[in-house]
CSV table of C-alpha atoms and ligand atoms in Angstrom, one decimal:
chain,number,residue,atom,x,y,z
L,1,UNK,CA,-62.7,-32.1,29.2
L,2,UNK,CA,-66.1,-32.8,28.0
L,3,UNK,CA,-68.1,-29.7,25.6
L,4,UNK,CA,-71.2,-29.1,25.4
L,5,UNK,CA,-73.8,-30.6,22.7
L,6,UNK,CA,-75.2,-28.5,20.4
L,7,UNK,CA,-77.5,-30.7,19.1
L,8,UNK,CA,-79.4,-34.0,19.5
L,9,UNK,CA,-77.1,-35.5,16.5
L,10,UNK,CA,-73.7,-35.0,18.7
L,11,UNK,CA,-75.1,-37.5,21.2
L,12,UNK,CA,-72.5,-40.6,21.7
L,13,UNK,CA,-74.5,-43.8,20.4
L,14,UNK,CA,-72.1,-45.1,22.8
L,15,UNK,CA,-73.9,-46.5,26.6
L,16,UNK,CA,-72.4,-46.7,29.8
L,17,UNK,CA,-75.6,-47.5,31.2
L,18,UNK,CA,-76.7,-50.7,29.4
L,19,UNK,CA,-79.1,-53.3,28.8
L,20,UNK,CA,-79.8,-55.8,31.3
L,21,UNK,CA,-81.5,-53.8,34.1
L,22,UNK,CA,-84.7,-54.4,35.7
L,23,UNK,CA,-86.3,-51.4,36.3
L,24,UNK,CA,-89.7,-50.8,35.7
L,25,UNK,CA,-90.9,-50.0,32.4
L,26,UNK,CA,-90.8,-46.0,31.4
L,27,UNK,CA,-88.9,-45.9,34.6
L,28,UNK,CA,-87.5,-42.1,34.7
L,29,UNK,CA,-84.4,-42.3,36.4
L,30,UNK,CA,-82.8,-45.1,34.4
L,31,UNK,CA,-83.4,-42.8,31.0
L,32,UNK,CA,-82.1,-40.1,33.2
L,33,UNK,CA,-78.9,-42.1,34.2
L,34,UNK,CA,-78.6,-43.2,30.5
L,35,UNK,CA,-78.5,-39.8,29.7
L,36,UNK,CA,-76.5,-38.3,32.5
L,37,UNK,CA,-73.7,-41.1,31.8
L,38,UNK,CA,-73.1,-40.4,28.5
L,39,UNK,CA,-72.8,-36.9,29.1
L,40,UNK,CA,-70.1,-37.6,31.4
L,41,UNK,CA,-68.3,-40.1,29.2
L,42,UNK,CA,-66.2,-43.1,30.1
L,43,UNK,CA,-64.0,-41.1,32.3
L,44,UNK,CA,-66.3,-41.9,35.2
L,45,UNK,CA,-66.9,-43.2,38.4
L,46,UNK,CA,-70.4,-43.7,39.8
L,47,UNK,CA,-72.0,-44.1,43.5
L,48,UNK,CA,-75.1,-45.4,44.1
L,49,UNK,CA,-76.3,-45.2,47.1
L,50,UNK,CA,-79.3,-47.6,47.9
L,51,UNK,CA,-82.4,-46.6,45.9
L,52,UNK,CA,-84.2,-48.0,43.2
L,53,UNK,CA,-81.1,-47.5,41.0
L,54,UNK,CA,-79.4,-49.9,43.3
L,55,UNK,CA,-82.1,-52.5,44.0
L,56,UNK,CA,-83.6,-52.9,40.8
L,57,UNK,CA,-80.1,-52.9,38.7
L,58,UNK,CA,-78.5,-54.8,41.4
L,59,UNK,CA,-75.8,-56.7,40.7
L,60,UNK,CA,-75.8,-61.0,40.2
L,61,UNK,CA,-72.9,-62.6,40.1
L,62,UNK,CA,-70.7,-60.9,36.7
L,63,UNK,CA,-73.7,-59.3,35.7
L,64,UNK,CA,-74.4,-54.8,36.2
L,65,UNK,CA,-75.7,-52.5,33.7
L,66,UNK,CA,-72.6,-50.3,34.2
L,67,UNK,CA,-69.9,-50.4,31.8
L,68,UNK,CA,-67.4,-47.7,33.8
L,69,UNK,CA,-67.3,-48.4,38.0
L,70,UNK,CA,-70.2,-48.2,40.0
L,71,UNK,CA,-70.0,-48.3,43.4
L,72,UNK,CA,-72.5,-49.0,46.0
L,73,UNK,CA,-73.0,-47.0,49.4
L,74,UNK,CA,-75.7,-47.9,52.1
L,75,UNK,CA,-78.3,-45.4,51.9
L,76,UNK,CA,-76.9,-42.3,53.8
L,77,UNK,CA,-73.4,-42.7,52.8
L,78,UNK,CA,-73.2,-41.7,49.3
L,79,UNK,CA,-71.8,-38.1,50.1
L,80,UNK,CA,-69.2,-39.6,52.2
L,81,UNK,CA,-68.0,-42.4,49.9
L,82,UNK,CA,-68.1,-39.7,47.0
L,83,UNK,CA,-65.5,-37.2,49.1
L,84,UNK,CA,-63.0,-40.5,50.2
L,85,UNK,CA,-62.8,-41.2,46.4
L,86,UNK,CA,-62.2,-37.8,45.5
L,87,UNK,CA,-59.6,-37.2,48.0
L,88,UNK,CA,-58.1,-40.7,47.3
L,89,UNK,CA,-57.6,-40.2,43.3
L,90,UNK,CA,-56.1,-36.3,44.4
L,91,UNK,CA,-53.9,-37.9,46.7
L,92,UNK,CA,-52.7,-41.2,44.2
L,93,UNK,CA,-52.1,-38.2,41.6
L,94,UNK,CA,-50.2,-35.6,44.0
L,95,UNK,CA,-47.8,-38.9,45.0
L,96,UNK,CA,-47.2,-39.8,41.4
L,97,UNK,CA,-48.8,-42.6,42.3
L,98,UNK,CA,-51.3,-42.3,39.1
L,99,UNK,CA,-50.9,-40.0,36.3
L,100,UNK,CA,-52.6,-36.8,36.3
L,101,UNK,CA,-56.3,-37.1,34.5
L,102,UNK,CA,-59.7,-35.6,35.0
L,103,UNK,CA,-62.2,-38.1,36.6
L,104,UNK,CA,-65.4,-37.5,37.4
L,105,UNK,CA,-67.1,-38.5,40.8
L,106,UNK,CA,-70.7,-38.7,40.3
L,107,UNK,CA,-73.2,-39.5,43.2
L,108,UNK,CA,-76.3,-40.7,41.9
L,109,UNK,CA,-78.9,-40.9,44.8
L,110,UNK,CA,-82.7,-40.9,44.8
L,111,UNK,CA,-84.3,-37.8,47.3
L,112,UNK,CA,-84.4,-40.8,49.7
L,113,UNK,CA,-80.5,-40.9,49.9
L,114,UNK,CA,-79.6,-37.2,49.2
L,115,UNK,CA,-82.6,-34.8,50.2
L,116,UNK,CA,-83.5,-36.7,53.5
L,117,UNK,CA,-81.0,-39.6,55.2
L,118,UNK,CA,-77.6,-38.6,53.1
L,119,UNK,CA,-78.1,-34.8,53.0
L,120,UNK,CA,-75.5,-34.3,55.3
L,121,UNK,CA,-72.9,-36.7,53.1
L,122,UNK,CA,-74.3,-33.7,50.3
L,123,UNK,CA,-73.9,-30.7,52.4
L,124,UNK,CA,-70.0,-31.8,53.7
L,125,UNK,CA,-68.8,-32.6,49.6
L,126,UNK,CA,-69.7,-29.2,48.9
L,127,UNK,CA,-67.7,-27.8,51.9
L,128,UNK,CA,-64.2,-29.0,49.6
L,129,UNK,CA,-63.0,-27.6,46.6
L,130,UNK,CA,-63.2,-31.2,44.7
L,131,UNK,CA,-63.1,-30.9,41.4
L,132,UNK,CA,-65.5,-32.9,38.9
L,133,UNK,CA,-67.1,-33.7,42.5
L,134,UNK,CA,-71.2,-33.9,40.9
L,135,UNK,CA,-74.4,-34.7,43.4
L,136,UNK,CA,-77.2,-35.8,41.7
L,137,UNK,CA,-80.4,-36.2,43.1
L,138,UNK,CA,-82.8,-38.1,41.3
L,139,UNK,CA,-85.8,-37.0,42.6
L,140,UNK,CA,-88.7,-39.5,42.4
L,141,UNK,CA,-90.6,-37.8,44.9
L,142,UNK,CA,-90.6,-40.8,47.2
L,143,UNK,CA,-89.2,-44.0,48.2
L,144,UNK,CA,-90.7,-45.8,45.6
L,145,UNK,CA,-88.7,-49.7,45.4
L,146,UNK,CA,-90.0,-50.3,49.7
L,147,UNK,CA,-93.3,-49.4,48.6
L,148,UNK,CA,-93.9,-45.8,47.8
L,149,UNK,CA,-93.3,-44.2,51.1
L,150,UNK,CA,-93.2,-40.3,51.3
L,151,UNK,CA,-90.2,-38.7,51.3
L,152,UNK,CA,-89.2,-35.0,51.9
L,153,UNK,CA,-89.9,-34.4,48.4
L,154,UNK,CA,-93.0,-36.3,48.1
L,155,UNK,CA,-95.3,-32.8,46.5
L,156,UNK,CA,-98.6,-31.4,48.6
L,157,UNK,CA,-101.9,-33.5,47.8
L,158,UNK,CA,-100.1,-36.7,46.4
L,159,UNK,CA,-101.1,-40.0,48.0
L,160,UNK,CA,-98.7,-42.5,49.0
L,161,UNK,CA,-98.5,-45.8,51.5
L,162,UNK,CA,-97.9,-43.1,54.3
L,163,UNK,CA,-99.8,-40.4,53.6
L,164,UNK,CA,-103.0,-42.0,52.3
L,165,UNK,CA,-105.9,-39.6,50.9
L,166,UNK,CA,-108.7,-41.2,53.0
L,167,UNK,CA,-111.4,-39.9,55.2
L,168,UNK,CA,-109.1,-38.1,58.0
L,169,UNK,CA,-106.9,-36.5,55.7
L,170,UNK,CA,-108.5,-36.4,52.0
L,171,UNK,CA,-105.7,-34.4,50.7
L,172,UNK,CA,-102.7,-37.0,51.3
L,173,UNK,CA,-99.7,-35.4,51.6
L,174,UNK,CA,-100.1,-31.8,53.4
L,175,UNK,CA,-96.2,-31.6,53.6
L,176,UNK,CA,-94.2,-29.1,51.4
L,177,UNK,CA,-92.0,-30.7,48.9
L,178,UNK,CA,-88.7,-29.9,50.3
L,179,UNK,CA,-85.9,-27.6,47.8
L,180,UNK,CA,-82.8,-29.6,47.8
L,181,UNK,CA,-81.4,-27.1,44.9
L,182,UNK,CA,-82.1,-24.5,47.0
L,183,UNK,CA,-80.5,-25.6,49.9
L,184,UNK,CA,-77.3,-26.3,48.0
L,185,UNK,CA,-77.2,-23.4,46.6
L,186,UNK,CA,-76.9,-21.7,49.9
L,187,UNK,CA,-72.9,-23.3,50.9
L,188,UNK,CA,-70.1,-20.8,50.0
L,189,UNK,CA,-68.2,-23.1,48.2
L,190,UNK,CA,-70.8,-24.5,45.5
L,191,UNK,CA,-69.2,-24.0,41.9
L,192,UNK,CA,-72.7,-24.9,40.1
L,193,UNK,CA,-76.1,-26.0,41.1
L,194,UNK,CA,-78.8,-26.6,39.0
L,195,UNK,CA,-82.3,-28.0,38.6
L,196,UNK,CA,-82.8,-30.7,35.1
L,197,UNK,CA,-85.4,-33.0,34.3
L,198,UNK,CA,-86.0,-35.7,31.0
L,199,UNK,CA,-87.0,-32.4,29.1
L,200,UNK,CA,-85.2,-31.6,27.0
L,201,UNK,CA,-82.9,-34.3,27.2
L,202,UNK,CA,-80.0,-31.8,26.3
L,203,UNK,CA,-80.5,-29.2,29.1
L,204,UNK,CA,-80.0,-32.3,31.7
L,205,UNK,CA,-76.8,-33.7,29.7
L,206,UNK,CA,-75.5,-30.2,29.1
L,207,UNK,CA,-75.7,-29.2,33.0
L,208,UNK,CA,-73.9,-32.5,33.8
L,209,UNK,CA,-71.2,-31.3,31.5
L,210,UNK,CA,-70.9,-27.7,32.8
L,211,UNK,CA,-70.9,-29.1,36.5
L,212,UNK,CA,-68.3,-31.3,35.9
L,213,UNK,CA,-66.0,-28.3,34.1
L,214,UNK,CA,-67.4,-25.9,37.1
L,215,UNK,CA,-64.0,-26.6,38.7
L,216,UNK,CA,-65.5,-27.5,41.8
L,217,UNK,CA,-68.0,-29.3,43.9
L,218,UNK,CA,-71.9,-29.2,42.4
L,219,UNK,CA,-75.3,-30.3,42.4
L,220,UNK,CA,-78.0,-31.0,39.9
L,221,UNK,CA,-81.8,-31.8,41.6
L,222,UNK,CA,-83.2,-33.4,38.5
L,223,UNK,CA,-87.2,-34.7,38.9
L,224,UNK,CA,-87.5,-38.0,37.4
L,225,UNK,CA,-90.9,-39.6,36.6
L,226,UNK,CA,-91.9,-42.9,38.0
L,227,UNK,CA,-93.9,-45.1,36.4
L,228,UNK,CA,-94.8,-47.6,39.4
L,229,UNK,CA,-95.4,-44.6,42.6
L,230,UNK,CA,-96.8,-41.6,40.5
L,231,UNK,CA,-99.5,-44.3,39.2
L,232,UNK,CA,-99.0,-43.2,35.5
L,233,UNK,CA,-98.5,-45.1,32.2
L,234,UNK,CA,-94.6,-46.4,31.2
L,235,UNK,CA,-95.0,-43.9,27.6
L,236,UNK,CA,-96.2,-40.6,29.7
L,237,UNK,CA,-92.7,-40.5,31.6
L,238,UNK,CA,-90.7,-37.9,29.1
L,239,UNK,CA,-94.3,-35.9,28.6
L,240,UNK,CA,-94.5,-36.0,32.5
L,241,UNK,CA,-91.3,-34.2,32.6
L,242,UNK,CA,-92.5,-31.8,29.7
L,243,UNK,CA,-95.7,-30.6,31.3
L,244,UNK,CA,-93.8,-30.3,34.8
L,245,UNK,CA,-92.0,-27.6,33.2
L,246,UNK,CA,-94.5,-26.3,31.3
L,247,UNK,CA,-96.8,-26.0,34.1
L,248,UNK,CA,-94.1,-24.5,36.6
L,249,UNK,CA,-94.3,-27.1,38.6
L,250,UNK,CA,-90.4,-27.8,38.0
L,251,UNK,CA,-88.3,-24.6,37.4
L,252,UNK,CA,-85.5,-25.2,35.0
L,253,UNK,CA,-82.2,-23.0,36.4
L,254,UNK,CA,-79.0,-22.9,37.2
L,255,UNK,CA,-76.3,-20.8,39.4
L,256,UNK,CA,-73.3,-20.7,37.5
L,257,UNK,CA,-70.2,-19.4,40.6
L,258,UNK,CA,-73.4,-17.4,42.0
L,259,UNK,CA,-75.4,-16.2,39.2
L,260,UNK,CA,-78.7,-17.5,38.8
L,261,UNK,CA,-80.1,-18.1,35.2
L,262,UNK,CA,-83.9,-19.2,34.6
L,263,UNK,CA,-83.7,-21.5,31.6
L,264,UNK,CA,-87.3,-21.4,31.1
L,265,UNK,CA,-90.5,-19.3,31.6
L,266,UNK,CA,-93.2,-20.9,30.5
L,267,UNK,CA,-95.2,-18.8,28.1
L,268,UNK,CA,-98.7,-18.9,28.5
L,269,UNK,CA,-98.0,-21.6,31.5
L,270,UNK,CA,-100.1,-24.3,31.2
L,271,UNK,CA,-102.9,-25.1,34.3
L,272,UNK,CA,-101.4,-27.6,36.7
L,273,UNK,CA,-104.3,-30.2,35.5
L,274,UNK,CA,-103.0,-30.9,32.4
L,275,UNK,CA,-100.3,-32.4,34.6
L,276,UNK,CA,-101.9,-34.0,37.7
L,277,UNK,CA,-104.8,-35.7,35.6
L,278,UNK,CA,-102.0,-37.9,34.4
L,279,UNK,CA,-100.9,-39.0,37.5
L,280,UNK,CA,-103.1,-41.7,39.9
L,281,UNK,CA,-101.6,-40.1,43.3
L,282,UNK,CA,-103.7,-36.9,42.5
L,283,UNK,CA,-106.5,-38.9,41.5
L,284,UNK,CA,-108.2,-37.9,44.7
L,285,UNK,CA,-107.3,-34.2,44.5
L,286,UNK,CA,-111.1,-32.2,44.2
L,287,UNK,CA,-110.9,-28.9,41.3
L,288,UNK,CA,-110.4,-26.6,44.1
L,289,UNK,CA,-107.7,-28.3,45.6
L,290,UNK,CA,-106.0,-28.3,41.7
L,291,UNK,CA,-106.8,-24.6,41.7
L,292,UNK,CA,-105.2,-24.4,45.1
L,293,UNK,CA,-102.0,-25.8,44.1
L,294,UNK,CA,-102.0,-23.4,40.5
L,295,UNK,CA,-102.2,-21.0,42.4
L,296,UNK,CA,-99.2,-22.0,44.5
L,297,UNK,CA,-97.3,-22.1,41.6
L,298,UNK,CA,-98.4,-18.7,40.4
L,299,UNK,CA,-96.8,-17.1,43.6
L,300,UNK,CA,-93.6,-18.9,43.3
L,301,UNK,CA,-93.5,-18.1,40.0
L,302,UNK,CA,-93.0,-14.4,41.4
L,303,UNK,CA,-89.8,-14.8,43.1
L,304,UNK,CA,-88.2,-17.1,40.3
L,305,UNK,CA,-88.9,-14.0,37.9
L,306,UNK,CA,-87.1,-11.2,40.5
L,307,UNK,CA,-84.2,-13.6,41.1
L,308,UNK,CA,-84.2,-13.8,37.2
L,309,UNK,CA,-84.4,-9.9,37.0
L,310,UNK,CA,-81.5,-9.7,39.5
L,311,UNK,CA,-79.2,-12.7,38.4
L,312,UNK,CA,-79.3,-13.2,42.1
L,313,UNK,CA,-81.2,-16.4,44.5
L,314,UNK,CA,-83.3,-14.8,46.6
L,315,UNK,CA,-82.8,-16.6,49.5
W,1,LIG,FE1,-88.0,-46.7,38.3
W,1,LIG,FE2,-90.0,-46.0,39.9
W,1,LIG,FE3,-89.7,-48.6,39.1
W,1,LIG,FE4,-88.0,-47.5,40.8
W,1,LIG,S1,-90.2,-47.9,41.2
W,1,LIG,S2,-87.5,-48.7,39.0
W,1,LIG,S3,-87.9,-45.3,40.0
W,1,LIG,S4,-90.2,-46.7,37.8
C-alpha cells in the first residue's frame, strides 16, 4: 500500500508517464497525469477514455508515453471498461487464477468523458464496493483537442467555438459550470471524493494515495489548466492552478467515508481578476461582469465554510 508524502524530497524520480508525448506545451493535464501516476506507483492500470490524453499521446506503432498499461475506451466508456477490469482482476484472484495483490484501476478522463457523455460509466463504478477503483476527471473546462467546444464544465463568461462572446451574447458562456465532485459525493457507496488541482503538487498526489487506500470506489475532480483553450501562456499553467485556489474559484476538499474537510480557505482571498486577466477566454469579460462573478464566489464561499463548520456536505 502506497503512504503518503510528506515532503517534496519523497517524490519517486521514477516516471510512469514519460517522454515522447505530444501535448501542447505547459499542457496541464499531462503534469497532472505525471503527477497522479507516480503517486499511484507501478502497480497500475490506466484508462483513457478519448480526450486530449488520448489523442495527443496516442499511440504509433511500439511507441506510448506509458510505462505501466494504458488502456483506451471510446469516449463514454471509461466507467464501464474501469468496472469490467475491476471485476475481472477480483475474479482471476478469487479462482486462484492470479495471486492475490493490490492493483489500482485508474480512469483518467477529461470533463468531456466523465462530467458529460461517460458520467453514467462514473455514477455505476461507484454503485460497487471496488477497491482501489479511482475516477479522475481532468477537468479542462472544455473539449479542447476538436476545437475548444464547451463542455458542462466550461465556467460562466468564458468564450469558446460554441459559445462565442459576440454581439448577441457578449458574455459567452451564460451556463453554470457543472459540480462533478459534488455529484459524486451524493452515491451511498463513495469511500473518498475529492477536489485537487497542480497546486500544491502534493495535495493532488496525496489524495490519489488516500483514494486508492479508501477501500472502495472514489473520485478526485482535479482542474487542469490548458494552455491551447484557456488562451494563456505554456509557463502560467502551475500559477493558473495557484490563483484558482487562491481566488476561490477552485475549492480544495475532500470527504473522507462522509466527512467533509476544506483544505484551504484562502486568507485574504484574492479578486477573481488576478486570475481571469491571464486567461484570453475572459478577455471580453467588462469590470462589472469580473465583479459579478467575485461576487459569485463570495456567496459560495458561504456554504463551503458551514459544511466546513459541520464536517458535513451540504447538499
Ligand atoms: Fe493539453 Fe489543452 Fe493541449 Fe489538450 S489542448 S494537449 S489539454 S494544452
Amino acid at each position: 500500500m502506497q503512504s503518503e508524502f510528506k515532503s517534496l524530497r519523497e517524490i519517486p524520480p521514477i516516471d510512469y508517464y514519460t517522454a515522447g508525448r505530444r501535448t501542447c506545451a505547459g499542457c496541464g493535464p499531462a503534469i497532472g497525469y505525471r503527477l497522479i501516476s507516480k503517486a499511484a506507483g507501478p502497480n497500475t492500470i490506466f484508462i483513457g477514455p478519448t480526450g486530449c490524453m488520448y489523442v495527443a499521446n496516442a499511440h504509433q506503432f511500439l511507441t506510448s508515453p506509458y510505462s505501466v498499461p494504458w488502456h483506451h475506451t471510446q469516449l463514454g466508456g471509461g466507467g464501464a471498461a474501469a468496472i469490467g477490469i475491476a471485476s475481472a482482476l477480483r475474479t482471476l484472484m478469487l479462482k486462484g487464477k492470479r495471486k492475490p495483490e493490490d492493483i489500482n484501476v485508474i480512469v483518467m478522463g477529461g470533463d468531456g468523458a466523465m462530467a458529460d457523455i461517460g458520467l453514467s460509466g462514473l455514477s455505476m463504478g461507484l454503485s460497487y464496493d471496488y477497491q482501489r477503483l479511482l475516477y479522475i476527471v481532468y477537468d479542462n473546462e472544455g473539449y479542447m483537442n476538436t476545437g475548444v467546444q464547451a463542455s458542462s464544465t466550461t465556467p460562466w463568461g468564458a468564450t469558446t467555438t460554441f459559445t462565442p462572446s459576440g454581439k448577441v451574447k457578449p458574455l459567452g458562456n451564460t451556463r453554470y459550470k457543472k459540480n462533478v465532485a459534488l455529484i459524486a459525493a451524493s452515491h451511498p457507496n463513495v469511500k473518498y471524493v475529492a477536489t485537487a488541482t497542480l497546486w500544491p503538487p502534493l495535495d493532488l498526489m496525496n489524495k490519489v494515495v488516500r483514494a486508492l487506500n479508501s477501500g472502495g470506489p472514489s473520485v478526485i475532480h482535479a482542474l487542469f489548466p490548458c494552455p491551447k483553450g484557456w488562451f494563456t501562456s505554456p509557463a502560467d499553467t502551475v500559477m493558473l492552478s495557484k490563483l484558482a485556489v487562491e481566488t476561490g474559484m477552485w475549492v480544495l476538499w475532500e470527504l473522507i467515508e462522509g466527512q467533509f474537510k476544506l483544505n484551504y480557505r484562502p486568507n485574504p482571498r484574492k479578486h477573481v481578476r488576478e486570475y481571469l486577466s491571464l486567461q484570453g477566454r475572459f478577455r471580453h469579460l467588462k469590470d462589472e461582469d469580473i465583479d459579478k462573478m467575485d461576487k459569485m464566489i463570495e456567496e459560495e464561499w458561504f456554504y463551503w465554510n458551514e459544511s466546513a463548520k459541520q464536517e458535513k456536505l451540504i447538499l
